[in-house]
Amino acid sequence: MSILLVFVQFITTVVLPQPITISSLVSEIEACNSDWISVGNISGLHYAFRGHLFGQHIAEEQLPVIMHGFFHDENPQRALVLSFHGRTGTGKNHVSSLIAESIYRKGMGSQFVHLKVPQRDYPDKNKLQSYKKSLREEIHSNVAQCARQLFIFDEVEDLPDGLLDVVKPYIDYHDKLDGVDFKKSLFIFLSNVAGRDISEIVLNHNSTRDTLRIRNFEKVIEKMSFNAKETGFHRSRLLESSLISHYIPFLPLESQHIELCIKEEAIKADFPHFPRRQSLKSWKNCSFGQKTLKSMPLKDARIFVKS
Ligand SMILES: Nc1ncnc2c1ncn2[C@@H]1O[C@H](COP(=O)(O)OP(=O)(O)OP(=O)(O)O)[C@@H](O)[C@H]1O
Ligand SMILES: [Mg+2]
């Protein structure tokens, strides 16, 4: 008996210095309250962008302002719907994650964040009707439980045609649907649609890149999205009814931005090598990953000095 007592004492004092209580366990379960969901943390988003987002001055300027307006409106007229456009590896998923992290303590791992990826979630175009039904149910049941939900639709160009029409009633100007209020939810669409047009605008701009404003892109993105055949956007009712609140362009990255991405990745991986200046031009965007960095031929590498 005394051995058992010593054992219990050892566990509770040495192995578990803080006793586990029911209330400490409950406090670790994610809930729909301000302990887990923080809508006032816009300065956090601002700093996250400053430190970890490169070459996207429009997203960096616009998104904190847009989010601040939405979250501080006690009675928004409808859900906030953002559409991110740009070429591959320019930061669309990255920014969605930073947004999720600024709102939800569990970031992308939160039960209130729903990432939809076409190849994984909607691989078979013949199953459109069942996908529509389950998406409708998922949105409805989640928002009924907690109003602050984030739905991210990745690679919209690969969504089955017509699936996005399901979203329309939830982002429209309805007061409530079946007793549920959808006006506090956030929807983000990510796509490459209009990526080439965005690049052309940047290339043809006669002044420095940072003088480009969101209005230089909005109309082109909207038009290209509506007309983009065989994409989730193509003539979708959501675009017909102008239900996208903001189109956000992601500009093509220049070598100085890619260099910053490489540096950040090298720090994260605690990796001592960095590409030589001459070989930097073979790095086309920021989606290379640590594997590529680590497999860089040594002749292309220089020692990385943390600054
Ligand atoms: N502008 C950027 N600033 C900082 N890091 C970036 C930026 N763009 C991309 N990255 C880095 O590259 C990785 C891949 O980028 P991301 O997945 O966001 O690209 P994407 O725009 O969604 O591309 P795709 O259209 O191919 O899906 C990110 O996880 C991030 O680490
Ligand atoms: Mg992406």
Tab-separated table of C-alpha atoms and ligand atoms in Angstrom:
chain	number	residue	atom	x	y	z
A	1	MET	CA	0.000	0.000	0.000
A	2	SER	CA	2.736	2.398	1.005
A	3	ILE	CA	4.543	1.646	-2.298
A	4	LEU	CA	1.370	2.618	-4.154
A	5	LEU	CA	1.133	5.848	-2.160
A	6	VAL	CA	4.742	6.725	-2.935
A	7	PHE	CA	4.089	5.992	-6.609
A	8	VAL	CA	1.001	8.249	-6.716
A	9	GLN	CA	2.906	10.966	-4.883
A	10	PHE	CA	5.772	10.671	-7.393
A	11	ILE	CA	3.402	10.921	-10.366
A	12	THR	CA	1.485	13.925	-9.015
A	13	THR	CA	4.484	15.887	-7.791
A	14	VAL	CA	7.277	15.039	-10.215
A	15	VAL	CA	5.701	13.801	-13.464
A	16	LEU	CA	2.626	15.999	-13.267
A	17	PRO	CA	3.714	19.106	-11.387
A	18	GLN	CA	0.310	20.685	-12.050
A	19	PRO	CA	-2.564	18.491	-10.887
A	20	ILE	CA	-5.036	17.547	-13.588
A	21	THR	CA	-8.483	18.714	-12.656
A	22	ILE	CA	-11.741	18.459	-14.556
A	23	SER	CA	-11.764	22.225	-15.025
A	24	SER	CA	-8.200	22.276	-16.439
A	25	LEU	CA	-9.202	19.545	-18.907
A	26	VAL	CA	-12.375	21.398	-19.926
A	27	SER	CA	-10.442	24.627	-20.402
A	28	GLU	CA	-8.345	22.858	-23.075
A	29	ILE	CA	-11.389	21.936	-25.139
A	30	GLU	CA	-11.904	24.431	-27.920
A	31	ALA	CA	-15.116	26.363	-27.491
A	32	CYS	CA	-17.061	29.078	-29.248
A	33	ASN	CA	-15.951	31.886	-26.973
A	34	SER	CA	-13.379	34.642	-26.709
A	35	ASP	CA	-10.821	32.307	-25.071
A	36	TRP	CA	-10.528	30.537	-28.417
A	37	ILE	CA	-11.761	33.017	-30.988
A	38	SER	CA	-10.322	36.470	-30.968
A	39	VAL	CA	-11.829	38.886	-33.428
A	40	GLY	CA	-10.169	41.934	-31.942
A	41	ASN	CA	-6.622	40.786	-32.742
A	42	ILE	CA	-6.191	42.764	-35.943
A	43	SER	CA	-2.883	44.252	-34.838
A	44	GLY	CA	-1.658	40.641	-34.512
A	45	LEU	CA	-2.515	40.105	-38.161
A	46	HIS	CA	-0.797	43.318	-39.094
A	47	TYR	CA	2.426	42.224	-37.365
A	48	ALA	CA	2.210	38.715	-38.814
A	49	PHE	CA	2.020	40.230	-42.295
A	50	ARG	CA	4.890	42.588	-41.572
A	51	GLY	CA	7.167	39.814	-40.430
A	52	HIS	CA	6.120	36.908	-42.612
A	53	LEU	CA	4.542	38.160	-45.825
A	54	PHE	CA	6.776	39.438	-48.602
A	55	GLY	CA	5.961	41.388	-51.750
A	56	GLN	CA	2.206	41.615	-51.221
A	57	HIS	CA	1.683	45.216	-50.209
A	58	ILE	CA	-1.964	45.268	-51.353
A	59	ALA	CA	-2.981	42.250	-49.261
A	60	GLU	CA	-0.904	43.593	-46.380
A	61	GLU	CA	-2.611	46.989	-46.449
A	62	GLN	CA	-6.138	45.920	-47.294
A	63	LEU	CA	-6.814	42.793	-45.270
A	64	PRO	CA	-6.299	44.169	-41.744
A	65	VAL	CA	-8.553	47.139	-42.587
A	66	ILE	CA	-11.250	44.914	-44.117
A	67	MET	CA	-11.150	42.468	-41.214
A	68	HIS	CA	-11.192	45.243	-38.642
A	69	GLY	CA	-14.314	46.733	-40.256
A	70	PHE	CA	-16.051	43.358	-40.381
A	71	PHE	CA	-15.200	42.223	-36.865
A	72	HIS	CA	-16.077	45.513	-35.236
A	73	ASP	CA	-19.463	45.657	-36.906
A	74	GLU	CA	-21.918	44.244	-34.366
A	75	ASN	CA	-24.491	43.771	-37.081
A	76	PRO	CA	-22.831	43.080	-40.442
A	77	GLN	CA	-25.216	43.008	-43.404
A	78	ARG	CA	-23.831	39.700	-44.598
A	79	ALA	CA	-20.874	37.324	-44.325
A	80	LEU	CA	-17.463	38.564	-45.413
A	81	VAL	CA	-16.372	36.984	-48.699
A	82	LEU	CA	-12.795	37.394	-49.891
A	83	SER	CA	-11.347	36.099	-53.117
A	84	PHE	CA	-7.555	35.795	-53.425
A	85	HIS	CA	-6.084	35.664	-56.925
A	86	GLY	CA	-2.555	35.180	-58.142
A	87	ARG	CA	-0.021	32.852	-59.630
A	88	THR	CA	1.337	29.832	-57.866
A	89	GLY	CA	3.530	30.315	-54.784
A	90	THR	CA	2.631	33.952	-54.192
A	91	GLY	CA	1.144	33.435	-50.720
A	92	LYS	CA	-2.608	32.828	-51.012
A	93	ASN	CA	-2.685	29.815	-48.666
A	94	HIS	CA	-0.008	31.390	-46.521
A	95	VAL	CA	-2.136	34.500	-45.939
A	96	SER	CA	-5.242	32.380	-45.246
A	97	SER	CA	-3.266	30.553	-42.543
A	98	LEU	CA	-2.044	33.820	-41.026
A	99	ILE	CA	-5.662	35.034	-40.932
A	100	ALA	CA	-6.815	31.775	-39.299
A	101	GLU	CA	-4.001	32.032	-36.724
A	102	SER	CA	-4.922	35.620	-35.907
A	103	ILE	CA	-8.537	34.674	-35.167
A	104	TYR	CA	-8.428	31.135	-33.779
A	105	ARG	CA	-6.069	29.986	-31.032
A	106	LYS	CA	-5.761	26.665	-32.878
A	107	GLY	CA	-5.193	28.350	-36.241
A	108	MET	CA	-5.803	26.064	-39.196
A	109	GLY	CA	-6.305	23.205	-36.733
A	110	SER	CA	-9.384	24.826	-35.256
A	111	GLN	CA	-12.708	23.025	-35.520
A	112	PHE	CA	-14.099	26.362	-36.737
A	113	VAL	CA	-11.801	26.468	-39.780
A	114	HIS	CA	-12.829	24.402	-42.810
A	115	LEU	CA	-10.378	24.026	-45.684
A	116	LYS	CA	-11.840	22.545	-48.853
A	117	VAL	CA	-9.371	21.169	-51.387
A	118	PRO	CA	-10.886	19.975	-54.705
A	119	GLN	CA	-8.564	16.992	-55.369
A	120	ARG	CA	-9.072	15.706	-51.831
A	121	ASP	CA	-12.677	16.671	-51.048
A	122	TYR	CA	-14.360	16.785	-54.479
A	123	PRO	CA	-12.375	14.461	-56.744
A	124	ASP	CA	-15.297	13.072	-58.773
A	125	LYS	CA	-17.249	15.555	-60.910
A	126	ASN	CA	-20.082	13.004	-61.274
A	127	LYS	CA	-20.820	13.272	-57.577
A	128	LEU	CA	-21.779	16.932	-57.748
A	129	GLN	CA	-25.208	16.434	-56.178
A	130	SER	CA	-23.894	14.571	-53.132
A	131	TYR	CA	-21.035	17.090	-52.720
A	132	LYS	CA	-23.587	19.907	-52.800
A	133	LYS	CA	-25.720	18.223	-50.164
A	134	SER	CA	-22.834	17.577	-47.775
A	135	LEU	CA	-21.365	21.065	-48.226
A	136	ARG	CA	-24.766	22.621	-47.505
A	137	GLU	CA	-25.117	20.493	-44.369
A	138	GLU	CA	-21.580	21.228	-43.223
A	139	ILE	CA	-21.961	24.995	-43.530
A	140	HIS	CA	-25.385	25.003	-41.934
A	141	SER	CA	-24.616	22.748	-38.972
A	142	ASN	CA	-21.329	24.445	-38.140
A	143	VAL	CA	-22.655	27.985	-38.268
A	144	ALA	CA	-25.690	26.909	-36.210
A	145	GLN	CA	-23.237	25.875	-33.471
A	146	CYS	CA	-20.922	28.856	-33.684
A	147	ALA	CA	-21.358	31.965	-35.827
A	148	ARG	CA	-17.630	32.678	-36.254
A	149	GLN	CA	-16.632	30.075	-38.817
A	150	LEU	CA	-13.989	30.318	-41.521
A	151	PHE	CA	-14.509	28.425	-44.788
A	152	ILE	CA	-11.550	28.355	-47.177
A	153	PHE	CA	-12.049	27.025	-50.704
A	154	ASP	CA	-8.667	26.237	-52.196
A	155	GLU	CA	-7.960	26.048	-55.940
A	156	VAL	CA	-11.414	27.200	-56.947
A	157	GLU	CA	-10.460	26.634	-60.604
A	158	ASP	CA	-10.603	22.882	-59.887
A	159	LEU	CA	-13.950	22.810	-58.048
A	160	PRO	CA	-16.747	20.996	-59.860
A	161	ASP	CA	-18.814	23.462	-61.883
A	162	GLY	CA	-21.853	24.587	-59.894
A	163	LEU	CA	-20.657	23.524	-56.436
A	164	LEU	CA	-20.113	27.094	-55.319
A	165	ASP	CA	-23.764	27.928	-55.974
A	166	VAL	CA	-24.429	26.112	-52.700
A	167	VAL	CA	-22.628	28.887	-50.856
A	168	LYS	CA	-24.776	31.657	-52.318
A	169	PRO	CA	-27.667	31.712	-49.780
A	170	TYR	CA	-25.195	31.772	-46.900
A	171	ILE	CA	-23.375	34.855	-48.106
A	172	ASP	CA	-26.400	36.733	-49.406
A	173	TYR	CA	-28.327	39.472	-47.603
A	174	HIS	CA	-30.667	37.134	-45.673
A	175	ASP	CA	-31.437	37.957	-42.109
A	176	LYS	CA	-31.563	34.295	-41.090
A	177	LEU	CA	-31.943	30.932	-42.842
A	178	ASP	CA	-33.880	28.270	-40.913
A	179	GLY	CA	-33.251	30.308	-37.796
A	180	VAL	CA	-29.474	30.488	-38.360
A	181	ASP	CA	-27.590	33.737	-38.850
A	182	PHE	CA	-24.682	33.405	-41.290
A	183	LYS	CA	-23.624	37.039	-41.254
A	184	LYS	CA	-20.639	36.587	-38.948
A	185	SER	CA	-18.904	33.900	-40.996
A	186	LEU	CA	-15.910	34.412	-43.214
A	187	PHE	CA	-15.463	32.786	-46.627
A	188	ILE	CA	-12.173	32.859	-48.540
A	189	PHE	CA	-11.723	31.635	-52.117
A	190	LEU	CA	-8.245	30.971	-53.478
A	191	SER	CA	-7.436	30.635	-57.145
A	192	ASN	CA	-4.951	31.181	-59.957
A	193	VAL	CA	-7.724	32.724	-62.045
A	194	ALA	CA	-6.546	36.086	-63.451
A	195	GLY	CA	-2.974	35.330	-62.318
A	196	ARG	CA	-1.591	36.134	-65.751
A	197	ASP	CA	-3.587	39.376	-65.949
A	198	ILE	CA	-2.282	40.441	-62.547
A	199	SER	CA	1.289	39.818	-63.737
A	200	GLU	CA	0.674	41.868	-66.889
A	201	ILE	CA	-0.674	44.803	-64.920
A	202	VAL	CA	2.425	44.724	-62.723
A	203	LEU	CA	4.766	44.448	-65.732
A	204	ASN	CA	3.079	47.294	-67.622
A	205	HIS	CA	2.923	49.611	-64.652
A	206	ASN	CA	5.036	52.672	-65.343
A	207	SER	CA	5.853	53.486	-61.771
A	208	THR	CA	7.195	51.514	-58.808
A	209	ARG	CA	5.303	48.405	-57.801
A	210	ASP	CA	4.221	49.807	-54.444
A	211	THR	CA	2.201	52.545	-56.153
A	212	LEU	CA	-0.188	49.876	-57.479
A	213	ARG	CA	-3.531	49.906	-55.717
A	214	ILE	CA	-6.351	47.383	-55.364
A	215	ARG	CA	-8.483	49.379	-57.843
A	216	ASN	CA	-5.904	48.655	-60.575
A	217	PHE	CA	-6.904	44.971	-60.393
A	218	GLU	CA	-10.487	44.569	-59.177
A	219	LYS	CA	-12.366	44.895	-62.470
A	220	VAL	CA	-10.018	42.621	-64.379
A	221	ILE	CA	-10.150	39.917	-61.712
A	222	GLU	CA	-13.933	40.057	-61.518
A	223	LYS	CA	-14.318	39.818	-65.299
A	224	MET	CA	-11.763	37.024	-65.669
A	225	SER	CA	-13.327	35.017	-62.834
A	226	PHE	CA	-16.812	35.229	-64.282
A	227	ASN	CA	-15.612	34.177	-67.721
A	228	ALA	CA	-13.062	31.578	-66.629
A	229	LYS	CA	-14.441	28.451	-68.284
A	230	GLU	CA	-14.256	25.105	-66.493
A	231	THR	CA	-13.554	26.676	-63.130
A	232	GLY	CA	-15.665	26.764	-59.987
A	233	PHE	CA	-16.271	30.455	-60.656
A	234	HIS	CA	-17.503	30.113	-64.218
A	235	ARG	CA	-20.793	31.996	-64.405
A	236	SER	CA	-21.473	31.029	-60.802
A	237	ARG	CA	-24.510	32.643	-59.214
A	238	LEU	CA	-22.240	33.932	-56.556
A	239	LEU	CA	-20.441	36.170	-59.057
A	240	GLU	CA	-23.591	37.013	-61.009
A	241	SER	CA	-24.984	38.528	-57.843
A	242	SER	CA	-21.727	40.358	-57.009
A	243	LEU	CA	-21.413	38.539	-53.706
A	244	ILE	CA	-17.642	38.702	-53.429
A	245	SER	CA	-16.929	41.467	-50.922
A	246	HIS	CA	-13.291	42.007	-51.998
A	247	TYR	CA	-11.008	40.677	-54.724
A	248	ILE	CA	-7.413	40.637	-53.466
A	249	PRO	CA	-4.585	40.424	-56.023
A	250	PHE	CA	-1.405	38.513	-55.159
A	251	LEU	CA	1.386	40.025	-57.212
A	252	PRO	CA	4.142	37.986	-58.865
A	253	LEU	CA	7.138	37.893	-56.533
A	254	GLU	CA	10.461	39.489	-57.400
A	255	SER	CA	13.861	38.056	-56.528
A	256	GLN	CA	14.225	40.186	-53.386
A	257	HIS	CA	10.953	38.718	-52.023
A	258	ILE	CA	11.952	35.176	-52.904
A	259	GLU	CA	15.252	35.762	-51.138
A	260	LEU	CA	13.336	36.717	-47.990
A	261	CYS	CA	11.219	33.549	-48.273
A	262	ILE	CA	14.376	31.451	-48.596
A	263	LYS	CA	15.882	33.146	-45.550
A	264	GLU	CA	12.771	32.512	-43.495
A	265	GLU	CA	12.699	28.877	-44.566
A	266	ALA	CA	16.429	28.476	-43.771
A	267	ILE	CA	15.887	29.890	-40.283
A	268	LYS	CA	12.886	27.617	-39.683
A	269	ALA	CA	14.858	24.580	-40.811
A	270	ASP	CA	17.976	25.703	-38.920
A	271	PHE	CA	19.780	25.134	-42.203
A	272	PRO	CA	23.166	26.768	-42.660
A	273	HIS	CA	23.180	27.180	-46.442
A	274	PHE	CA	21.652	29.799	-48.652
A	275	PRO	CA	21.670	30.045	-52.490
A	276	ARG	CA	24.438	32.161	-54.029
A	277	ARG	CA	23.236	35.415	-55.603
A	278	GLN	CA	23.875	34.109	-59.130
A	279	SER	CA	21.776	31.002	-58.580
A	280	LEU	CA	18.878	32.853	-56.946
A	281	LYS	CA	17.210	33.486	-60.288
A	282	SER	CA	16.368	29.794	-60.649
A	283	TRP	CA	14.038	30.142	-57.630
A	284	LYS	CA	10.832	31.275	-59.322
A	285	ASN	CA	8.447	31.700	-56.403
A	286	CYS	CA	8.139	30.974	-52.710
A	287	SER	CA	6.658	27.481	-52.832
A	288	PHE	CA	9.883	25.473	-52.786
A	289	GLY	CA	9.790	23.907	-49.313
A	290	GLN	CA	12.608	22.843	-47.031
A	291	LYS	CA	13.381	19.726	-49.070
A	292	THR	CA	14.420	21.795	-52.090
A	293	LEU	CA	16.472	24.080	-49.883
A	294	LYS	CA	18.278	21.139	-48.308
A	295	SER	CA	18.871	19.397	-51.611
A	296	MET	CA	20.475	22.492	-53.155
A	297	PRO	CA	23.826	21.548	-54.807
A	298	LEU	CA	26.683	22.819	-52.640
A	299	LYS	CA	28.231	24.662	-55.594
A	300	ASP	CA	25.114	26.914	-55.587
A	301	ALA	CA	25.244	27.486	-51.840
A	302	ARG	CA	26.853	29.951	-49.508
A	303	ILE	CA	26.928	29.908	-45.723
A	304	PHE	CA	23.859	31.547	-44.306
A	305	VAL	CA	24.540	34.295	-41.806
A	306	LYS	CA	21.578	35.103	-39.568
A	307	SER	CA	21.012	38.848	-39.326
B	1	LIG	N1	4.405	36.344	-50.392
B	1	LIG	C1	4.942	35.435	-49.566
B	1	LIG	N2	5.558	35.815	-48.430
B	1	LIG	C2	6.099	34.892	-47.589
B	1	LIG	N3	6.064	33.569	-47.810
B	1	LIG	C3	5.442	33.137	-48.914
B	1	LIG	C4	4.852	34.042	-49.843
B	1	LIG	N4	4.332	33.333	-50.853
B	1	LIG	C5	4.547	32.052	-50.556
B	1	LIG	N5	5.219	31.921	-49.401
B	1	LIG	C6	5.725	30.665	-48.821
B	1	LIG	O1	5.573	29.651	-49.801
B	1	LIG	C7	4.691	28.629	-49.362
B	1	LIG	C8	3.741	28.291	-50.497
B	1	LIG	O2	2.923	29.420	-50.771
B	1	LIG	P1	1.346	29.312	-50.864
B	1	LIG	O3	0.909	27.898	-50.628
B	1	LIG	O4	0.740	30.346	-49.999
B	1	LIG	O5	1.145	29.661	-52.401
B	1	LIG	P2	-0.207	29.840	-53.217
B	1	LIG	O6	-0.295	31.263	-53.633
B	1	LIG	O7	-1.343	29.290	-52.436
B	1	LIG	O8	0.131	28.979	-54.512
B	1	LIG	P3	-0.776	27.954	-55.367
B	1	LIG	O9	-1.566	28.774	-56.319
B	1	LIG	O10	0.230	27.092	-56.055
B	1	LIG	O11	-1.618	27.169	-54.416
B	1	LIG	C9	3.960	29.222	-48.146
B	1	LIG	O12	3.680	28.243	-47.210
B	1	LIG	C10	4.958	30.212	-47.604
B	1	LIG	O13	5.862	29.553	-46.753
B	2	MG	MG	-2.436	27.559	-52.772
